[in-house]
Amino acid sequence: MPLWNNIAELMDYYLPPLPTVYWFDIIRLCNLKCVMCPQSQGLRPLRDKMSIEVFRHAIDDICENRPLVKLYLSGEPLLHQQLFEMIEYAGDHGCRTMLHTNATVLTKKMAERVLSSSLDFLCFSFDGCSPAVYEKLRPPSQFGHVKSNILQYLSLRRQQGGAGPRTSIEIILMGETVDKIDTFVEEWRGMGVDDVHIAQYTTWHGLVDDRRVRKPPRPVGYKPCAAPFSYGCILADGTVVPCCLDVNGRMPLGNIADGGFRAIWSGNEFRQLRLQMLAGTLEPGGLCERCDNISREI
């Protein structure tokens, strides 16, 4: 029996468990136009913010295995007026929560709200290796203002005995930062964060210029992507997409308004994508087939 038929028969019976990690694109608005983010090129017009009703509906549907809910994707989450209501609702339903923020609006009052919330993980997307580099990468932000916000938060955290979410800071490895990574890591390790992350650069499926220092070697043989089997991603209007890189909803798999995430996860669109992923028969030129994470050398 051909390999395709064997895989297709298997997929008729196999359904992965619900994801343990979700991205919720709760807001598509941002006050920055970072050159490494699709915001700099303009996002496809979709709903600007996820409503609290849509969010609650989704959490009710997915909370049974206590997943990690990442409340960010294409925009700045601190700009969502109901962010803390979302954090508490998810936490009350057993979910762990995480934020990535550019810290531009992290006032003292906002920092105190973060520290007193049930948020589990917080990461500052800073890339602040020098004022000149930072302000080139993240216009129109100001290096001194943002660094001051982060340091104020860390000071408040120390005053509270290390309360609040596990806190990290992140720098993206790219041409502009590569020779400053070590200095960044050394500086921030002594500032009171729990972790310093060095993130790999991504082009978001070609939405931004390639600023990678070096392209990773192509894998030998075909390697399927884990996303359709392990992760959930919901855009602000409720559209489910295959992975967190599809910020413009170019590959919609359904909308949670039409029955919830669980129904989409077990539905035909997701099943077909998993089958194509396993068999290496992805649509030529499609979003997944062009992804850097997949080798086409079968």
Coordinates of C-alpha atoms in Angstrom, one line a residue:
M1 CA 0.0 0.0 0.0
P2 CA 1.4 3.4 -0.9
L3 CA 2.8 5.5 1.9
W4 CA 0.1 8.2 1.3
N5 CA -2.7 5.7 1.8
N6 CA -1.1 4.4 5.0
I7 CA -0.9 7.9 6.5
A8 CA -4.3 8.9 5.3
E9 CA -5.8 5.8 7.0
L10 CA -3.9 6.6 10.2
M11 CA -5.2 10.2 10.2
D12 CA -8.8 8.9 10.0
Y13 CA -8.3 7.5 13.5
Y14 CA -5.8 9.8 15.0
L15 CA -6.6 13.1 16.7
P16 CA -3.9 14.9 18.7
P17 CA -4.8 16.0 22.2
L18 CA -5.7 19.6 22.6
P19 CA -2.7 21.9 22.6
T20 CA -0.8 22.8 25.7
V21 CA 0.3 26.2 24.3
Y22 CA -1.9 28.8 22.6
W23 CA -1.2 32.2 21.1
F24 CA -4.1 34.7 21.5
D25 CA -3.8 37.7 19.3
I26 CA -5.8 39.8 21.7
I27 CA -4.8 43.1 20.0
R28 CA -3.5 44.0 16.6
L29 CA -2.7 47.6 17.5
C30 CA 0.8 48.7 18.4
N31 CA 2.5 52.0 19.2
L32 CA 5.8 51.0 17.5
K33 CA 6.8 50.0 14.0
C34 CA 9.7 47.7 14.7
V35 CA 11.6 46.8 11.6
M36 CA 11.6 43.1 12.5
C37 CA 7.9 43.0 13.0
P38 CA 5.0 42.8 10.4
Q39 CA 3.6 45.9 12.0
S40 CA 6.3 47.9 10.2
Q41 CA 4.8 46.8 6.8
G42 CA 1.2 47.2 7.9
L43 CA -1.1 44.3 8.9
R44 CA -4.0 42.9 6.9
P45 CA -7.2 44.7 8.1
L46 CA -8.8 42.4 10.7
R47 CA -10.6 43.1 14.0
D48 CA -8.3 45.3 16.1
K49 CA -9.0 43.7 19.5
M50 CA -10.4 40.4 20.7
S51 CA -13.5 41.0 22.8
I52 CA -13.7 39.6 26.3
E53 CA -16.7 37.5 25.2
V54 CA -14.7 35.8 22.5
F55 CA -11.8 35.3 24.9
R56 CA -14.0 33.7 27.6
H57 CA -15.6 31.5 25.1
A58 CA -12.2 30.2 23.9
I59 CA -10.9 29.7 27.4
D60 CA -14.0 27.7 28.4
D61 CA -13.4 25.5 25.4
I62 CA -9.6 24.8 25.9
C63 CA -8.9 25.0 29.6
E64 CA -9.2 21.3 30.6
N65 CA -5.5 20.5 30.2
R66 CA -4.3 23.7 31.9
P67 CA -2.5 25.2 28.9
L68 CA -0.1 28.1 28.6
V69 CA -2.0 31.0 27.1
K70 CA 0.2 33.6 25.4
L71 CA -1.7 36.9 25.4
Y72 CA 0.2 38.4 22.5
L73 CA 1.1 38.1 18.9
S74 CA 0.9 41.0 16.5
G75 CA 0.2 44.0 18.8
E76 CA 1.1 45.4 22.2
P77 CA -0.9 43.6 24.8
L78 CA -0.7 46.4 27.5
L79 CA -2.9 48.5 25.2
H80 CA -5.9 46.2 25.6
Q81 CA -8.2 47.7 28.2
Q82 CA -9.4 44.3 29.4
L83 CA -6.0 42.6 29.6
F84 CA -6.1 42.0 33.3
E85 CA -9.6 40.7 33.2
M86 CA -8.4 38.2 30.6
I87 CA -5.4 37.2 32.8
E88 CA -7.6 36.6 35.8
Y89 CA -10.3 34.7 33.8
A90 CA -7.7 32.4 32.3
G91 CA -6.0 31.9 35.7
D92 CA -9.3 31.2 37.4
H93 CA -9.8 28.4 34.8
G94 CA -6.4 26.8 35.5
C95 CA -4.5 28.3 32.6
R96 CA -1.0 29.7 32.9
T97 CA -0.6 33.1 31.2
M98 CA 2.3 34.9 29.5
L99 CA 2.9 38.4 28.1
H100 CA 5.5 39.9 25.7
T101 CA 5.6 43.6 25.9
N102 CA 7.7 46.5 24.5
A103 CA 7.3 48.2 27.9
T104 CA 6.6 51.6 26.4
V105 CA 3.4 52.1 28.4
L106 CA 4.6 50.3 31.5
T107 CA 3.9 53.1 33.9
K108 CA 4.3 52.6 37.7
K109 CA 0.6 52.0 38.0
M110 CA 0.7 49.4 35.2
A111 CA 3.7 47.7 36.7
E112 CA 1.9 47.5 40.0
R113 CA -1.1 45.9 38.3
V114 CA 1.2 43.4 36.6
L115 CA 2.9 42.4 39.9
S116 CA -0.4 42.0 41.7
S117 CA -2.1 40.0 38.9
S118 CA -2.0 36.2 38.5
L119 CA 0.2 36.5 35.4
D120 CA 2.8 33.6 35.3
F121 CA 5.3 34.9 32.8
L122 CA 6.4 38.3 31.6
C123 CA 9.0 39.0 28.9
F124 CA 10.3 42.4 27.8
S125 CA 11.1 42.7 24.1
F126 CA 13.8 45.2 24.4
D127 CA 16.8 44.8 22.0
G128 CA 18.3 47.7 24.0
C129 CA 21.9 47.1 23.3
S130 CA 22.5 50.8 22.7
P131 CA 20.3 53.9 22.2
A132 CA 21.2 54.2 18.5
V133 CA 20.6 50.6 17.6
Y134 CA 17.4 50.3 19.7
E135 CA 15.8 53.5 18.3
K136 CA 16.7 52.4 14.8
L137 CA 15.0 49.0 15.3
R138 CA 12.0 50.1 17.3
P139 CA 10.8 53.5 16.0
P140 CA 9.4 55.8 17.4
S141 CA 10.4 54.5 20.9
Q142 CA 13.0 56.1 23.0
F143 CA 15.7 54.0 24.6
G144 CA 16.0 55.9 27.9
H145 CA 12.2 56.0 28.5
V146 CA 11.7 52.3 28.0
K147 CA 14.8 51.2 30.0
S148 CA 13.6 53.4 32.8
N149 CA 10.2 51.7 32.7
I150 CA 11.8 48.3 32.9
L151 CA 14.1 49.2 35.8
Q152 CA 11.2 50.8 37.7
Y153 CA 9.2 47.5 37.3
L154 CA 12.2 45.5 38.5
S155 CA 12.7 47.9 41.5
L156 CA 9.0 47.5 42.5
R157 CA 9.4 43.7 42.1
R158 CA 12.4 43.7 44.5
Q159 CA 10.5 45.8 47.0
Q160 CA 7.8 43.1 47.0
G161 CA 10.2 40.3 47.6
G162 CA 10.3 39.0 44.0
A163 CA 6.5 38.8 43.7
G164 CA 4.7 38.6 40.4
P165 CA 5.4 36.7 37.2
R166 CA 8.7 35.1 36.3
T167 CA 10.3 37.9 34.4
S168 CA 12.7 37.8 31.4
I169 CA 14.1 40.2 28.9
E170 CA 14.8 39.4 25.2
I171 CA 17.1 40.5 22.5
I172 CA 16.7 39.3 18.9
L173 CA 19.9 38.0 17.2
M174 CA 20.3 39.9 13.9
G175 CA 22.8 42.0 12.0
E176 CA 22.3 45.1 14.1
T177 CA 22.7 43.3 17.4
V178 CA 25.1 40.4 16.8
D179 CA 28.2 42.2 18.1
K180 CA 26.4 43.5 21.2
I181 CA 24.7 40.3 22.5
D182 CA 27.3 39.5 25.1
T183 CA 27.2 43.0 26.6
F184 CA 23.4 42.9 26.7
V185 CA 23.3 39.5 28.4
E186 CA 26.0 40.5 31.0
E187 CA 24.2 43.8 31.8
W188 CA 20.7 42.5 32.3
R189 CA 21.7 39.4 34.3
G190 CA 22.6 41.7 37.1
M191 CA 19.4 43.8 36.9
G192 CA 17.0 41.5 38.6
V193 CA 15.4 39.5 35.7
D194 CA 15.1 35.8 36.0
D195 CA 16.2 35.0 32.5
V196 CA 17.9 36.7 29.5
H197 CA 16.7 35.3 26.2
I198 CA 18.4 35.5 22.8
A199 CA 15.7 35.0 20.2
Q200 CA 16.3 33.9 16.7
Y201 CA 15.2 36.2 13.9
T202 CA 12.2 35.3 11.7
T203 CA 10.9 36.9 8.5
W204 CA 7.3 36.0 9.5
H205 CA 6.9 34.0 6.3
G206 CA 8.5 36.7 4.2
L207 CA 6.6 39.7 5.7
V208 CA 9.8 41.5 6.8
D209 CA 13.3 41.8 5.4
D210 CA 15.7 39.0 6.2
R211 CA 18.1 40.4 8.8
R212 CA 19.5 37.0 10.0
V213 CA 23.2 36.9 10.7
R214 CA 23.3 33.5 9.0
K215 CA 20.7 31.2 7.6
P216 CA 20.4 27.9 9.4
P217 CA 21.6 24.8 7.5
R218 CA 18.8 23.0 5.7
P219 CA 17.8 19.8 7.5
V220 CA 18.7 16.5 5.8
G221 CA 15.5 14.8 4.7
Y222 CA 12.0 16.0 5.3
K223 CA 11.0 17.2 8.7
P224 CA 7.3 18.0 9.4
C225 CA 6.4 21.0 11.5
A226 CA 5.0 20.4 15.0
A227 CA 2.6 23.3 15.0
P228 CA -0.5 21.6 13.5
F229 CA -0.1 18.8 16.1
S230 CA 0.9 20.8 19.2
Y231 CA -0.1 24.5 19.2
G232 CA -3.2 26.7 18.9
C233 CA -3.3 30.2 17.5
I234 CA -6.4 32.4 17.5
L235 CA -6.5 35.8 15.9
A236 CA -8.4 38.8 17.3
D237 CA -11.5 38.1 15.3
G238 CA -11.6 34.4 16.3
T239 CA -9.9 33.1 13.2
V240 CA -7.8 30.0 13.9
V241 CA -4.5 29.8 11.9
P242 CA -1.9 27.0 11.8
C243 CA 0.9 28.8 13.6
C244 CA 1.9 32.0 15.3
L245 CA 3.7 33.2 12.2
D246 CA 0.5 33.6 10.2
V247 CA -0.4 37.0 11.7
N248 CA -2.4 38.0 8.7
G249 CA -4.7 35.0 8.6
R250 CA -3.4 33.8 5.2
M251 CA -4.3 30.2 6.0
P252 CA -7.6 30.3 8.0
L253 CA -8.7 27.0 9.4
G254 CA -12.0 28.2 10.9
N255 CA -13.4 30.6 13.4
I256 CA -14.2 29.8 17.0
A257 CA -17.5 31.7 16.7
D258 CA -18.7 28.7 14.6
G259 CA -18.4 26.0 17.3
G260 CA -15.3 26.7 19.2
F261 CA -11.6 25.8 18.9
R262 CA -12.1 22.1 19.8
A263 CA -14.4 21.6 16.8
I264 CA -11.8 23.3 14.5
W265 CA -8.9 21.2 16.0
S266 CA -10.8 18.0 15.1
G267 CA -12.2 19.3 11.8
N268 CA -11.4 18.6 8.2
E269 CA -9.2 21.6 7.6
F270 CA -6.8 20.7 10.4
R271 CA -6.9 17.0 9.6
Q272 CA -6.0 17.7 6.0
L273 CA -3.1 20.0 7.0
R274 CA -1.7 17.3 9.3
L275 CA -2.0 14.7 6.6
Q276 CA -0.2 16.9 4.1
M277 CA 2.5 17.7 6.7
L278 CA 3.1 14.1 7.5
A279 CA 3.2 13.0 3.9
G280 CA 5.3 15.9 2.6
T281 CA 2.6 16.9 0.1
L282 CA 2.1 20.5 1.2
E283 CA 0.6 22.9 -1.4
P284 CA 3.4 24.2 -3.6
G285 CA 4.1 27.8 -2.8
G286 CA 1.8 27.8 0.1
L287 CA 2.4 29.3 3.5
C288 CA 3.7 26.1 5.1
E289 CA 5.6 24.8 2.1
R290 CA 7.6 28.1 2.0
C291 CA 8.4 28.1 5.7
D292 CA 12.0 28.1 6.9
N293 CA 11.1 25.5 9.5
I294 CA 10.4 22.8 6.8
S295 CA 12.9 21.1 4.5
R296 CA 11.7 20.3 1.1
E297 CA 14.6 17.9 0.4
I298 CA 12.7 14.6 0.6

